[in-house]
Short mmCIF file of C-alpha atoms in Angstrom, two decimals:
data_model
loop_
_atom_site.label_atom_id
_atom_site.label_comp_id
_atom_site.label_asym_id
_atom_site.label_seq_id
_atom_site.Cartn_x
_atom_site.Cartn_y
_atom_site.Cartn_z
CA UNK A 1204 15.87 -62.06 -30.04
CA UNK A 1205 13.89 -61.53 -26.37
CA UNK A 1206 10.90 -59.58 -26.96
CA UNK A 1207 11.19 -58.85 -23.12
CA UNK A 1208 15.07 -57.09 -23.61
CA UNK A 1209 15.88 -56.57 -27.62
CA UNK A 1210 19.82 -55.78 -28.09
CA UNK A 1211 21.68 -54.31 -30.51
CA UNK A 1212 24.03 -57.42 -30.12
CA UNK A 1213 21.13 -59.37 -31.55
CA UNK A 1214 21.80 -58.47 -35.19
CA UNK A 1215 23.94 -60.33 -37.48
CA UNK A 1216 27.26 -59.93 -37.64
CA UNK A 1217 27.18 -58.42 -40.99
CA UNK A 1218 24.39 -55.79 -39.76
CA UNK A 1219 25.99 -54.61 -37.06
CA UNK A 1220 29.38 -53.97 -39.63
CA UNK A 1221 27.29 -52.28 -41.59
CA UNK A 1222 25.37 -49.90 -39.23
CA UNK A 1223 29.26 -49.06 -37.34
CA UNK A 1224 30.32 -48.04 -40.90
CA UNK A 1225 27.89 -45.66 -41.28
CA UNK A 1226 29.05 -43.48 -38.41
CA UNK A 1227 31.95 -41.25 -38.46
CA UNK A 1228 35.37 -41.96 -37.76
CA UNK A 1229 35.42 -40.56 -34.26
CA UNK A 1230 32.06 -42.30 -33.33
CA UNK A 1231 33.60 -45.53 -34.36
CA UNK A 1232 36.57 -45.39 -32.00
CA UNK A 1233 34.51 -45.42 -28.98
CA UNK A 1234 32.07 -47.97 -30.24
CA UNK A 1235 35.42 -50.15 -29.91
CA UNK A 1236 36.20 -49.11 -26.37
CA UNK A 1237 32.21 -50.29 -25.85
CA UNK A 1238 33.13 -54.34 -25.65
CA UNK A 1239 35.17 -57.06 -27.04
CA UNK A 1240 32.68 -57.77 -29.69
CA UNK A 1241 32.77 -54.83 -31.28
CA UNK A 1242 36.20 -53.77 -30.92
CA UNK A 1243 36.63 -56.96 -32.90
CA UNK A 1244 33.97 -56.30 -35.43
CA UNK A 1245 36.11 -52.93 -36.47
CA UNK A 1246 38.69 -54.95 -37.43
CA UNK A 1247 37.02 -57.29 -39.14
CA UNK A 1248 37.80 -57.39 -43.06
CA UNK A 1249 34.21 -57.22 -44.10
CA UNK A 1250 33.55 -53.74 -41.55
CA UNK A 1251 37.06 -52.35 -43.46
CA UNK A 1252 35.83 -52.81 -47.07
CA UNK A 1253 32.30 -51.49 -46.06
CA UNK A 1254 33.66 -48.31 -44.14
CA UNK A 1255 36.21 -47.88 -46.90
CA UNK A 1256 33.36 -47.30 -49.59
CA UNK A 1257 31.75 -45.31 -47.23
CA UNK A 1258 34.88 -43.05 -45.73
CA UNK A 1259 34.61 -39.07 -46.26
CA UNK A 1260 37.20 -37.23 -48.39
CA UNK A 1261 40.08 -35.07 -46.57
CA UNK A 1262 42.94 -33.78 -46.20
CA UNK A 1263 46.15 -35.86 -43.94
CA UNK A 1264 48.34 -32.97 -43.31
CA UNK A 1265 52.17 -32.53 -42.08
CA UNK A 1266 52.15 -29.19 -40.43
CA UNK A 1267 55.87 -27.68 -40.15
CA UNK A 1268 57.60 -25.15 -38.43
CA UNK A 1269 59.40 -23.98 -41.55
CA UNK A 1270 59.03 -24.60 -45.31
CA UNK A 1271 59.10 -28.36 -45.62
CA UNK A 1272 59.95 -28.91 -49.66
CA UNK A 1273 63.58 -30.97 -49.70
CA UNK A 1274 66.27 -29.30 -51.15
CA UNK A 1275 69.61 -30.92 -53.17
CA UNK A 1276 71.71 -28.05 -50.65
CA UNK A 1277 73.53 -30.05 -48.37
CA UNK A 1278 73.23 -26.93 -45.41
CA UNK A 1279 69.38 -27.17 -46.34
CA UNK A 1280 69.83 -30.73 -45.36
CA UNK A 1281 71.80 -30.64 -42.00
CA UNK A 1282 69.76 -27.94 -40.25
CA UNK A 1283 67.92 -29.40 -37.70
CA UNK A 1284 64.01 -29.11 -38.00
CA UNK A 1285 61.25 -30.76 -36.22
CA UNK A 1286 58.48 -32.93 -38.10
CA UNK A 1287 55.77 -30.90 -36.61
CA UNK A 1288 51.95 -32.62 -36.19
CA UNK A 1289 50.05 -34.85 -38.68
CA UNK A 1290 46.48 -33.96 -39.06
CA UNK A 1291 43.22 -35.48 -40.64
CA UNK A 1292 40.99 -32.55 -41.83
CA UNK A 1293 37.52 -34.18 -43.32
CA UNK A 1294 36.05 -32.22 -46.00
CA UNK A 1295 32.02 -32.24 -45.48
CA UNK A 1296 29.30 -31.48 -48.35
CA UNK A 1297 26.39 -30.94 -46.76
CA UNK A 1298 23.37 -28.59 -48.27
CA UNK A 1299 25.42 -26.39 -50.52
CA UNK A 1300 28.25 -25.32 -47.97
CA UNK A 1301 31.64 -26.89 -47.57
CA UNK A 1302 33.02 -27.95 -44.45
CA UNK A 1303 36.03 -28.08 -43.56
CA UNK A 1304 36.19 -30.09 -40.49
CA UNK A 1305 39.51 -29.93 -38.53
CA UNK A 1306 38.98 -32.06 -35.30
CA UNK A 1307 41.93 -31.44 -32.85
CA UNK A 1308 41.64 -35.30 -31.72
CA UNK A 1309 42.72 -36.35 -34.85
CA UNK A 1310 45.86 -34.71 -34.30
CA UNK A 1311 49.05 -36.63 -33.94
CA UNK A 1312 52.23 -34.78 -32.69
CA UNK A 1313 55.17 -36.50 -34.22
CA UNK A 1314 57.86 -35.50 -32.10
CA UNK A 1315 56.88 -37.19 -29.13
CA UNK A 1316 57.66 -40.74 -31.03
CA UNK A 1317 61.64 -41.03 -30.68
CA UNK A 1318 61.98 -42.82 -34.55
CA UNK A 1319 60.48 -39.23 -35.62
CA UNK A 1320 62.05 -36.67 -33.93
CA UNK A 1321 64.33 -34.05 -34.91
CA UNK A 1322 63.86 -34.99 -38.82
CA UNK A 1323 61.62 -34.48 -41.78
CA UNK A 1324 58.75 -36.04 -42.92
CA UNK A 1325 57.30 -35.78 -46.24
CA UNK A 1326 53.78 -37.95 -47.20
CA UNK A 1327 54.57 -39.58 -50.00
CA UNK A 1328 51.81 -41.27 -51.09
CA UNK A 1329 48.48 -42.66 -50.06
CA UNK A 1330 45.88 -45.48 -50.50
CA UNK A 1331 42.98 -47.12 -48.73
CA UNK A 1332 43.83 -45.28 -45.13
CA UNK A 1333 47.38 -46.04 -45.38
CA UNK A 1334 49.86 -43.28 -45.87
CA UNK A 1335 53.64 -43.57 -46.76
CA UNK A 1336 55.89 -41.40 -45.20
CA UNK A 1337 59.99 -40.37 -46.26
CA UNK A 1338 61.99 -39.72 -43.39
CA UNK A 1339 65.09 -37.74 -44.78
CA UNK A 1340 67.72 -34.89 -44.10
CA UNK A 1341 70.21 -35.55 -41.19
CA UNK A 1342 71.70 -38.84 -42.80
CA UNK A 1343 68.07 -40.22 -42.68
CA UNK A 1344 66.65 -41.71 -45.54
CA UNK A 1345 63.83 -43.52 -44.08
CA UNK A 1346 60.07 -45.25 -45.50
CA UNK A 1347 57.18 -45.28 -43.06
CA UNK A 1348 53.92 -47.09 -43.89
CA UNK A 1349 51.18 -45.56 -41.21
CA UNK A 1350 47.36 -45.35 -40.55
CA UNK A 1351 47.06 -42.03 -38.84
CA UNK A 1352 43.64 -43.71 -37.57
CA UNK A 1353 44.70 -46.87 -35.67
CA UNK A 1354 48.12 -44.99 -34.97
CA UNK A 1355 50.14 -48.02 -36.23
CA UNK A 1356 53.16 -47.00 -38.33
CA UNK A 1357 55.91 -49.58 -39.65
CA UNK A 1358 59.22 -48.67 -40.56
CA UNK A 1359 60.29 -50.42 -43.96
CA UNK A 1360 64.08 -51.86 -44.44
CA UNK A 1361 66.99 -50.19 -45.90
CA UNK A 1362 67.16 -49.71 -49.20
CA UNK A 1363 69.68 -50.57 -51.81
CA UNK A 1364 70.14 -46.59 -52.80
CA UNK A 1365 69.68 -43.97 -50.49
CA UNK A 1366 70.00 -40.59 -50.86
CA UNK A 1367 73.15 -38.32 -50.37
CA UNK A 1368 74.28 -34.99 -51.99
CA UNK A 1369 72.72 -33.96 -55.19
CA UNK A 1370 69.95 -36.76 -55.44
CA UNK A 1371 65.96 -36.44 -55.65
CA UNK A 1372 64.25 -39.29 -54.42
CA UNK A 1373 60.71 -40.03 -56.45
CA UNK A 1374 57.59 -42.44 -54.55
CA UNK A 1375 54.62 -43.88 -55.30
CA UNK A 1376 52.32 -46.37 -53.31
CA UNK A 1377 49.52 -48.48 -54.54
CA UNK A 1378 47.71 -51.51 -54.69
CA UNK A 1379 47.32 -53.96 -57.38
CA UNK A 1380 43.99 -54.62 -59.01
CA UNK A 1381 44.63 -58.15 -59.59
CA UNK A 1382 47.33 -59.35 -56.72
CA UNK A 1383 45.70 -56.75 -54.00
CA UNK A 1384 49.32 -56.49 -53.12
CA UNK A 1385 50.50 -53.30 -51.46
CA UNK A 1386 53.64 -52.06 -53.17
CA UNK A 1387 55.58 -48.94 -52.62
CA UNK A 1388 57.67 -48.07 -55.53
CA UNK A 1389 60.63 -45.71 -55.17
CA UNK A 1390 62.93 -43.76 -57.60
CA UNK A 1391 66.73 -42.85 -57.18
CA UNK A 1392 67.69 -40.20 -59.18
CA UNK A 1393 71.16 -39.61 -58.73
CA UNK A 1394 74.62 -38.75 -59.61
CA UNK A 1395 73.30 -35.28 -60.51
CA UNK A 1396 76.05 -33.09 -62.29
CA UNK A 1397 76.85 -29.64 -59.86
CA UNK A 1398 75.33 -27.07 -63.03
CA UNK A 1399 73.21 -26.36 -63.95
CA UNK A 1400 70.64 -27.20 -61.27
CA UNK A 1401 68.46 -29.09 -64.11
CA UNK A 1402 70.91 -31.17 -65.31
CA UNK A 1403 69.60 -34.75 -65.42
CA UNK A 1404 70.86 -37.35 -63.12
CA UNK A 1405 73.37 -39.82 -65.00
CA UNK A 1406 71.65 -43.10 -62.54
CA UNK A 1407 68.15 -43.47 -62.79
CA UNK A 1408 67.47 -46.63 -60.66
CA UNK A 1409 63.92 -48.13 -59.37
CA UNK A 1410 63.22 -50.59 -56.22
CA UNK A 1411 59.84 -52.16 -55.31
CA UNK A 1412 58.53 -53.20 -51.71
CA UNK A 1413 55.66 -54.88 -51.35
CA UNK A 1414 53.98 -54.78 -47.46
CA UNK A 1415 54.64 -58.21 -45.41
CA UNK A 1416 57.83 -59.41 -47.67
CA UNK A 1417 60.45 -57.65 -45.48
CA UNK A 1418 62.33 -56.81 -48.27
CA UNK A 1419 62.76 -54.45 -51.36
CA UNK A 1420 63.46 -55.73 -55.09
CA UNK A 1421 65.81 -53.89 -57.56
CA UNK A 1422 63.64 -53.58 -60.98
CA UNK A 1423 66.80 -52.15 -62.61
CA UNK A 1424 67.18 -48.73 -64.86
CA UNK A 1425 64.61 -46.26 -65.51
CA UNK A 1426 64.81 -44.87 -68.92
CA UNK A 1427 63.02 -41.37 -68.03
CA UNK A 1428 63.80 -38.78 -65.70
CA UNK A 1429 60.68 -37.76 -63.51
CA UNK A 1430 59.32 -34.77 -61.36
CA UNK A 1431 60.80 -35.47 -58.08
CA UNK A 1432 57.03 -35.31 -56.31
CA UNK A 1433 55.37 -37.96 -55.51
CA UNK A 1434 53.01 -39.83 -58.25
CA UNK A 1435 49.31 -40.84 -57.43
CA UNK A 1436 47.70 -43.78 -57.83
CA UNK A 1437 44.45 -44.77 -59.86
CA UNK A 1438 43.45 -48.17 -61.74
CA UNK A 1439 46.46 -49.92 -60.42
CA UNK A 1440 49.05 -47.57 -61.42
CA UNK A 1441 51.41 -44.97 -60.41
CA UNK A 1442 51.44 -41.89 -62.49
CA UNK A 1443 54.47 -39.36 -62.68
CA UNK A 1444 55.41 -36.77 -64.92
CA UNK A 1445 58.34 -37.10 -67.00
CA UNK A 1446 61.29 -34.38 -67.37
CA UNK A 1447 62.78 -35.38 -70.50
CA UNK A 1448 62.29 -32.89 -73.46
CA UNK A 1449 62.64 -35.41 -76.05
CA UNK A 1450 60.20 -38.16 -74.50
CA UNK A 1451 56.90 -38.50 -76.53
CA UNK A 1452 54.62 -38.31 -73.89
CA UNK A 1453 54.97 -36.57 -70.76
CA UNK A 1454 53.65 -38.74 -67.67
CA UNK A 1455 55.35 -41.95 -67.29
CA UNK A 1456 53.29 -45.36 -65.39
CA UNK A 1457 53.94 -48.07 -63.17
CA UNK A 1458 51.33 -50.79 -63.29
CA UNK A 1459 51.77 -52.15 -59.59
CA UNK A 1460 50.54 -55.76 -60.47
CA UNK A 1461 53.21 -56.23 -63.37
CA UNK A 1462 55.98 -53.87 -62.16
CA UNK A 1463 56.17 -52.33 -65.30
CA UNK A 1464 56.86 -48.68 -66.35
CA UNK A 1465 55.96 -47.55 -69.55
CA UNK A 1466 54.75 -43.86 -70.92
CA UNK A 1467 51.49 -42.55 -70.42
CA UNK A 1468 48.96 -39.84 -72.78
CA UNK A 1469 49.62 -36.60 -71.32
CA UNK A 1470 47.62 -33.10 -72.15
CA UNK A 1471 48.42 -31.84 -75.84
CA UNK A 1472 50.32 -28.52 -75.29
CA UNK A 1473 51.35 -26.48 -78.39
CA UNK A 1474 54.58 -24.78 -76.46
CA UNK A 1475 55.88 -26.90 -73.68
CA UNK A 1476 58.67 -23.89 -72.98
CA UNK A 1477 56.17 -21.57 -71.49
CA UNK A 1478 54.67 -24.04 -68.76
CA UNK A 1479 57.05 -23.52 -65.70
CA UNK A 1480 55.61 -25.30 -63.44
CA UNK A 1481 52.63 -28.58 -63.53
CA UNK A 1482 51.47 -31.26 -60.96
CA UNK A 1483 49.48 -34.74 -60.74
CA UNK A 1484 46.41 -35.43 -58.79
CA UNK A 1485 43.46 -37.23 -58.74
CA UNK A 1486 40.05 -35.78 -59.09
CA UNK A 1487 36.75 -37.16 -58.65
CA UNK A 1488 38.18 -40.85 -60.12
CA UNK A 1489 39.72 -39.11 -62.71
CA UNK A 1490 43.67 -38.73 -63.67
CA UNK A 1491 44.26 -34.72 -63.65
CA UNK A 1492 46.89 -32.61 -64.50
CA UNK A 1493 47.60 -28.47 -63.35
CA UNK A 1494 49.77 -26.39 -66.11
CA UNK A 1495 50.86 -23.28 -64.72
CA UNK A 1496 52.27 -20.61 -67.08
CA UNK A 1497 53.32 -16.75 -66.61
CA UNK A 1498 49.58 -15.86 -66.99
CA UNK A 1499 47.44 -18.94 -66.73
CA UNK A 1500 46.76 -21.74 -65.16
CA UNK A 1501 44.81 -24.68 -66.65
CA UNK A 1502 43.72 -27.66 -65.22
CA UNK A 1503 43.47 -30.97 -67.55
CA UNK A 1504 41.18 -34.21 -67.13
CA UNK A 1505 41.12 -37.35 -68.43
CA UNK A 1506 37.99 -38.66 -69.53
CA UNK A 1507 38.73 -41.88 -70.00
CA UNK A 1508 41.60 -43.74 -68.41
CA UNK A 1509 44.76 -44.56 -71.34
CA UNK A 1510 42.96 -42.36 -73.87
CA UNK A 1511 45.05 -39.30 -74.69
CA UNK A 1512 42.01 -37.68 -76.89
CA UNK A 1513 40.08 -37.92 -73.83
CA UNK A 1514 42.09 -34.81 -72.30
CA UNK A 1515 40.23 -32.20 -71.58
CA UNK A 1516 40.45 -28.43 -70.30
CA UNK A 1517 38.46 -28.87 -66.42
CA UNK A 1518 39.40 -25.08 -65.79
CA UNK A 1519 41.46 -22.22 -67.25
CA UNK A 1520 41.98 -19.47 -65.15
CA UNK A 1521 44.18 -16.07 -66.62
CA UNK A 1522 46.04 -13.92 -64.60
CA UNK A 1523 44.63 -10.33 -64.16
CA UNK A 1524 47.48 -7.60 -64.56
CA UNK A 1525 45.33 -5.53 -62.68
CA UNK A 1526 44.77 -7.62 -59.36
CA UNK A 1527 48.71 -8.90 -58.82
CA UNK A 1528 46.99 -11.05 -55.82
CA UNK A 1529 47.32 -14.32 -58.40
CA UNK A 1530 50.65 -15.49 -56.19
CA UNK A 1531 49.83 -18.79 -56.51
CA UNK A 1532 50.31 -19.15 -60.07
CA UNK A 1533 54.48 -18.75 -59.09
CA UNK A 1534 54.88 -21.88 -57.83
CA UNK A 1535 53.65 -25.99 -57.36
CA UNK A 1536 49.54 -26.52 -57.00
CA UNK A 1537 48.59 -29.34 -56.09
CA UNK A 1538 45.24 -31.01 -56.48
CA UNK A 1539 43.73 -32.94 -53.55
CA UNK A 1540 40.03 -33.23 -54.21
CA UNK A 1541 37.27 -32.67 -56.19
CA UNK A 1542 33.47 -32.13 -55.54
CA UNK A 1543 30.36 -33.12 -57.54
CA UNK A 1544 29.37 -29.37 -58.05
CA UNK A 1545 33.20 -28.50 -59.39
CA UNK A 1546 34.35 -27.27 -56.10
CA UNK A 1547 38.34 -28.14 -56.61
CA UNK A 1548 40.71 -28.07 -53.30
CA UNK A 1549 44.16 -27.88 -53.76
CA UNK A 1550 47.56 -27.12 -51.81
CA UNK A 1551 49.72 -24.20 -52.43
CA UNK A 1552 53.70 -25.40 -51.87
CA UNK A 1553 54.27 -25.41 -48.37
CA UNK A 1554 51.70 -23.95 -47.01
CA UNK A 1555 48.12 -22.44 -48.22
CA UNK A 1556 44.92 -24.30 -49.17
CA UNK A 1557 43.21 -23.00 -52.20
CA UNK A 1558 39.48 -23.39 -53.40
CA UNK A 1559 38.05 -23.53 -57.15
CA UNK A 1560 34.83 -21.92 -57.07
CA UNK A 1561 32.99 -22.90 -60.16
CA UNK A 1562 29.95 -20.05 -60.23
CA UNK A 1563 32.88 -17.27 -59.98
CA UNK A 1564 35.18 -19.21 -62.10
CA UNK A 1565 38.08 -18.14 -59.40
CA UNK A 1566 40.40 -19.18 -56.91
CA UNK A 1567 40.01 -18.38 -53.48
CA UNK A 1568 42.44 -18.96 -50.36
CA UNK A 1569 41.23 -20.56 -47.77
CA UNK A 1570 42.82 -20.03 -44.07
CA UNK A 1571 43.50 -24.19 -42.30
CA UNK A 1572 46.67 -23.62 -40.56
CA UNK A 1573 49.62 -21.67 -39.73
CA UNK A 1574 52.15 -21.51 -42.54
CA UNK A 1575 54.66 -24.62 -43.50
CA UNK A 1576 52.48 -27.40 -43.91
CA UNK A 1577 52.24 -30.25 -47.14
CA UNK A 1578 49.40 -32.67 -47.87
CA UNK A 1579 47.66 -35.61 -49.56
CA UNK A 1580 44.57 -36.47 -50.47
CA UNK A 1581 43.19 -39.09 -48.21
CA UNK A 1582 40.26 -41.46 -46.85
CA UNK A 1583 40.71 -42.52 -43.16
CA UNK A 1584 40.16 -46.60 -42.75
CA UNK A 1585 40.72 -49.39 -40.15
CA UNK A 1586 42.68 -51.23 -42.02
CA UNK A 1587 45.56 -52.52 -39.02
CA UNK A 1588 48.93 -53.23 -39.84
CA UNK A 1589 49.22 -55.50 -38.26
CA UNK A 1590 47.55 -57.96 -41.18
CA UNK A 1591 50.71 -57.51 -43.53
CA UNK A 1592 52.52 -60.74 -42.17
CA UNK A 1593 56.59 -60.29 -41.38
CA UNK A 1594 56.33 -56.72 -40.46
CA UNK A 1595 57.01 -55.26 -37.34
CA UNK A 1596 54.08 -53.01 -36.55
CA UNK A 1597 54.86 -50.09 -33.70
CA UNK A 1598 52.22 -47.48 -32.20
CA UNK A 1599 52.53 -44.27 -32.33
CA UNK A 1600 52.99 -42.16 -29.16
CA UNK A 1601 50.96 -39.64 -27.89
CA UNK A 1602 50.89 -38.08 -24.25
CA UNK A 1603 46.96 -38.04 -24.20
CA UNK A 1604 45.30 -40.80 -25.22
CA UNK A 1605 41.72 -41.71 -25.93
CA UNK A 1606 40.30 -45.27 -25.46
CA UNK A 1607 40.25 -46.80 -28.44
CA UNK A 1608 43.93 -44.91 -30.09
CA UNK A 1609 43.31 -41.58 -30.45
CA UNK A 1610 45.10 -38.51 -28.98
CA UNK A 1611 43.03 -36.43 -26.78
CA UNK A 1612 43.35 -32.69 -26.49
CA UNK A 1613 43.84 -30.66 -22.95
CA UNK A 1614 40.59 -29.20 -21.90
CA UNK A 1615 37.37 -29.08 -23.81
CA UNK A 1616 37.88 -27.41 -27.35
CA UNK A 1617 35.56 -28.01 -30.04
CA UNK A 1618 36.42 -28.72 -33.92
CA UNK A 1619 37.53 -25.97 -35.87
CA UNK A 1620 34.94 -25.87 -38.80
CA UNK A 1621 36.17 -24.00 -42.14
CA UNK A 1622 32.81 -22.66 -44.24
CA UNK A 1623 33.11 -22.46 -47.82
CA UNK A 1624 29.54 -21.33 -49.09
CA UNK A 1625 28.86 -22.17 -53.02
CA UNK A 1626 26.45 -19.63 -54.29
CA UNK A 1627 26.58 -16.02 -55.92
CA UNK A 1628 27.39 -14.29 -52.45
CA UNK A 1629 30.89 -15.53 -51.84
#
């Protein structure tokens, strides 16, 4: 190093990875428009793993312009509707308030990519940056692998089944443990008798693709009958939750390294017929579950990973017959993320964000958006495309760009910042 002019180019290699990843996303797409170098270094496996363990929790968001949930009505199907915009919105702890951080140059509008437009897009599933989109209605039946952050998106091959009439379609995409293999696994659950709507499908089939192969696998029958939403991932699996009455356990498993399904421990429940409606997340490492009943809703966690005793009651919140403002307990809540103090965010079908507030034992909504809008956990990374060999990588489009990938809004606006204070005064 010259004592005369010291540069930051100076340090190692592995320094200079390491001091990038500390910075925030945005920061770190214009230290790639700096030089070669570093655009380089951002790409770099070692700077990917290292941001990765460092990346912020959030929220990647499909905002609509009507409710977005699929139907099995063929008119729901055929009416035209537009995927809308696909948004990052960073959740920020800082000194006992909660942030939500909604940057408008980490917006993406769909329509203005031609594979996207005039069709639905549901996320599907998410892991390490990567987000897996289902392009349906209209004929489509479409999978999408995309970072939202570099802007690349790939569009996956046909599948054997695809859906048509009376069929729900069930995803989930994760990584192995052992193989570090990116798989996406999807569902067809078809051949669905006409009534009553909750009949159970009479073909029950599964297909694997795993990212650079260029094609999918048939693993054969699926003995169970799952929730039609997608299933997250944690320690190498893919977690659903099964609809069969007379299954012993209620979440079903696919271990992406052995493409295997096999049941999972699920909650103890002493009167299954009263839940009505229950979802799958992921808090704070930890496999969760939501049970929502005519007057209460109850979130479970798991302890310990595989060990059903290890269930236990997170939150329990009854409905008050006095304040009829509990609307979200009549339909799907989903759970996105979880702080250390408690502080639970979740997504109200199609549109709402609601907040667990621990000291008032409550839930809260939350404005973020306009109405008609689905999400998914997720933690923005670098991780390109482009390094899943045989696949066809594309950009998406956008008619503002920034250097460095992302889009850039008209005229100076700054973030729109969501305050969620944690103390006695809320």
């Amino acid at each position: 190093m010259s004592s005369l002019s010291p540069s930051i180019e100076d340090l190692p290699g592995n320094v200079m990875a390491d001091v990038l990843s500390r910075l925030p996303v945005k920061k770190i797409i214009h230290c790639k428009c700096v030089c070669k170098n570093w655009r380089e270094l951002v790409s770099d496996s070692y700077f990917v793993s290292r941001h990765l363990s460092r990346s912020p929790p959030g929220i990647m968001i499909v905002h609509n312009r009507e409710p977005q949930m699929y139907s099995d009505s063929e008119e729901d199907m055929s009416s035209p509707k537009e995927p809308g915009i696909l948004k990052w919105v960073e959740i920020r702890d800082e000194f006992g308030n909660t942030h939500l951080h909604r940057d408008l140059v980490m917006s993406f509008n769909l329509n203005l990519t031609p594979t996207f437009r005039n069709s639905n897009v549901l996320q599907v599933g998410s892991v390490n940056g990567l987000v897996c989109l289902w392009q349906y209605q209209n004929n489509n039946d479409n999978t999408y692998i995309c970072n939202p952050i570099t802007r690349e998106y790939m569009s996956l091959p046909r599948q054997k089944y695809y859906k048509k009439g009376r069929t729900d379609i069930v995803y989930g995409f994760g990584v192995g443990l052992l193989t570090k293999a990116y798989k996406v696994i999807r569902i067809f659950q078809g051949d669905k008798p006409p009534k009553p709507a909750s009949s159970r499908p009479r073909l029950l089939e599964a297909e694997v693709y795993t990212l650079g192969t260029g094609k999918w696998r048939h693993l054969g029958h699926v003995f169970y009958w799952l929730e039609k939403f997608h299933g997250p991932f944690l320690n190498g699996c893919v977690h659903w939750i099964v609809l069969d009455e007379d299954s012993p356990e209620k979440l079903y498993a696919f271990d992406i390294d052995n493409e295997t399904f096999q049941l999972f421990p699920s909650p103890p429940c002493e009167d299954w017929d009263r839940i009505r409606v229950q979802s799958l997340g992921v808090l704070n490492g930890f496999l969760s579950q939501s049970d929502t009943t005519d007057w209460e809703f109850t979130i479970w966690v798991m302890k310990e990973y595989g060990v059903k005793r290890s269930w236990h009651k997170e939150v329990v919140i009854r409905q008050n017959i006095a304040e009829p403002r509990d609307w979200w307990m009549h339909g799907h809540v989903f759970l996105i993320e979880c702080l250390k103090d408690g502080t639970i965010f979740m997504l109200f079908e199609d549109g709402g964000l609601l907040v667990y507030l621990p000291q008032k034992k409550s839930i809260e909504e939350k404005p973020l958006l306009k109405p008609f809008f689905t999400g998914i956990a997720y933690r923005p990374s670098f991780l390109k495309l482009q390094t899943f060999e045989s696949e066809t990588v594309h950009v998406l489009e956008s008619s503002r760009c920034l250097r460095g990938g992302m889009s850039r809004p008209s005229g100076r606006r700054t973030p729109s910042i969501i305050t969620t204070e944690r103390d006695n005064k809320m």
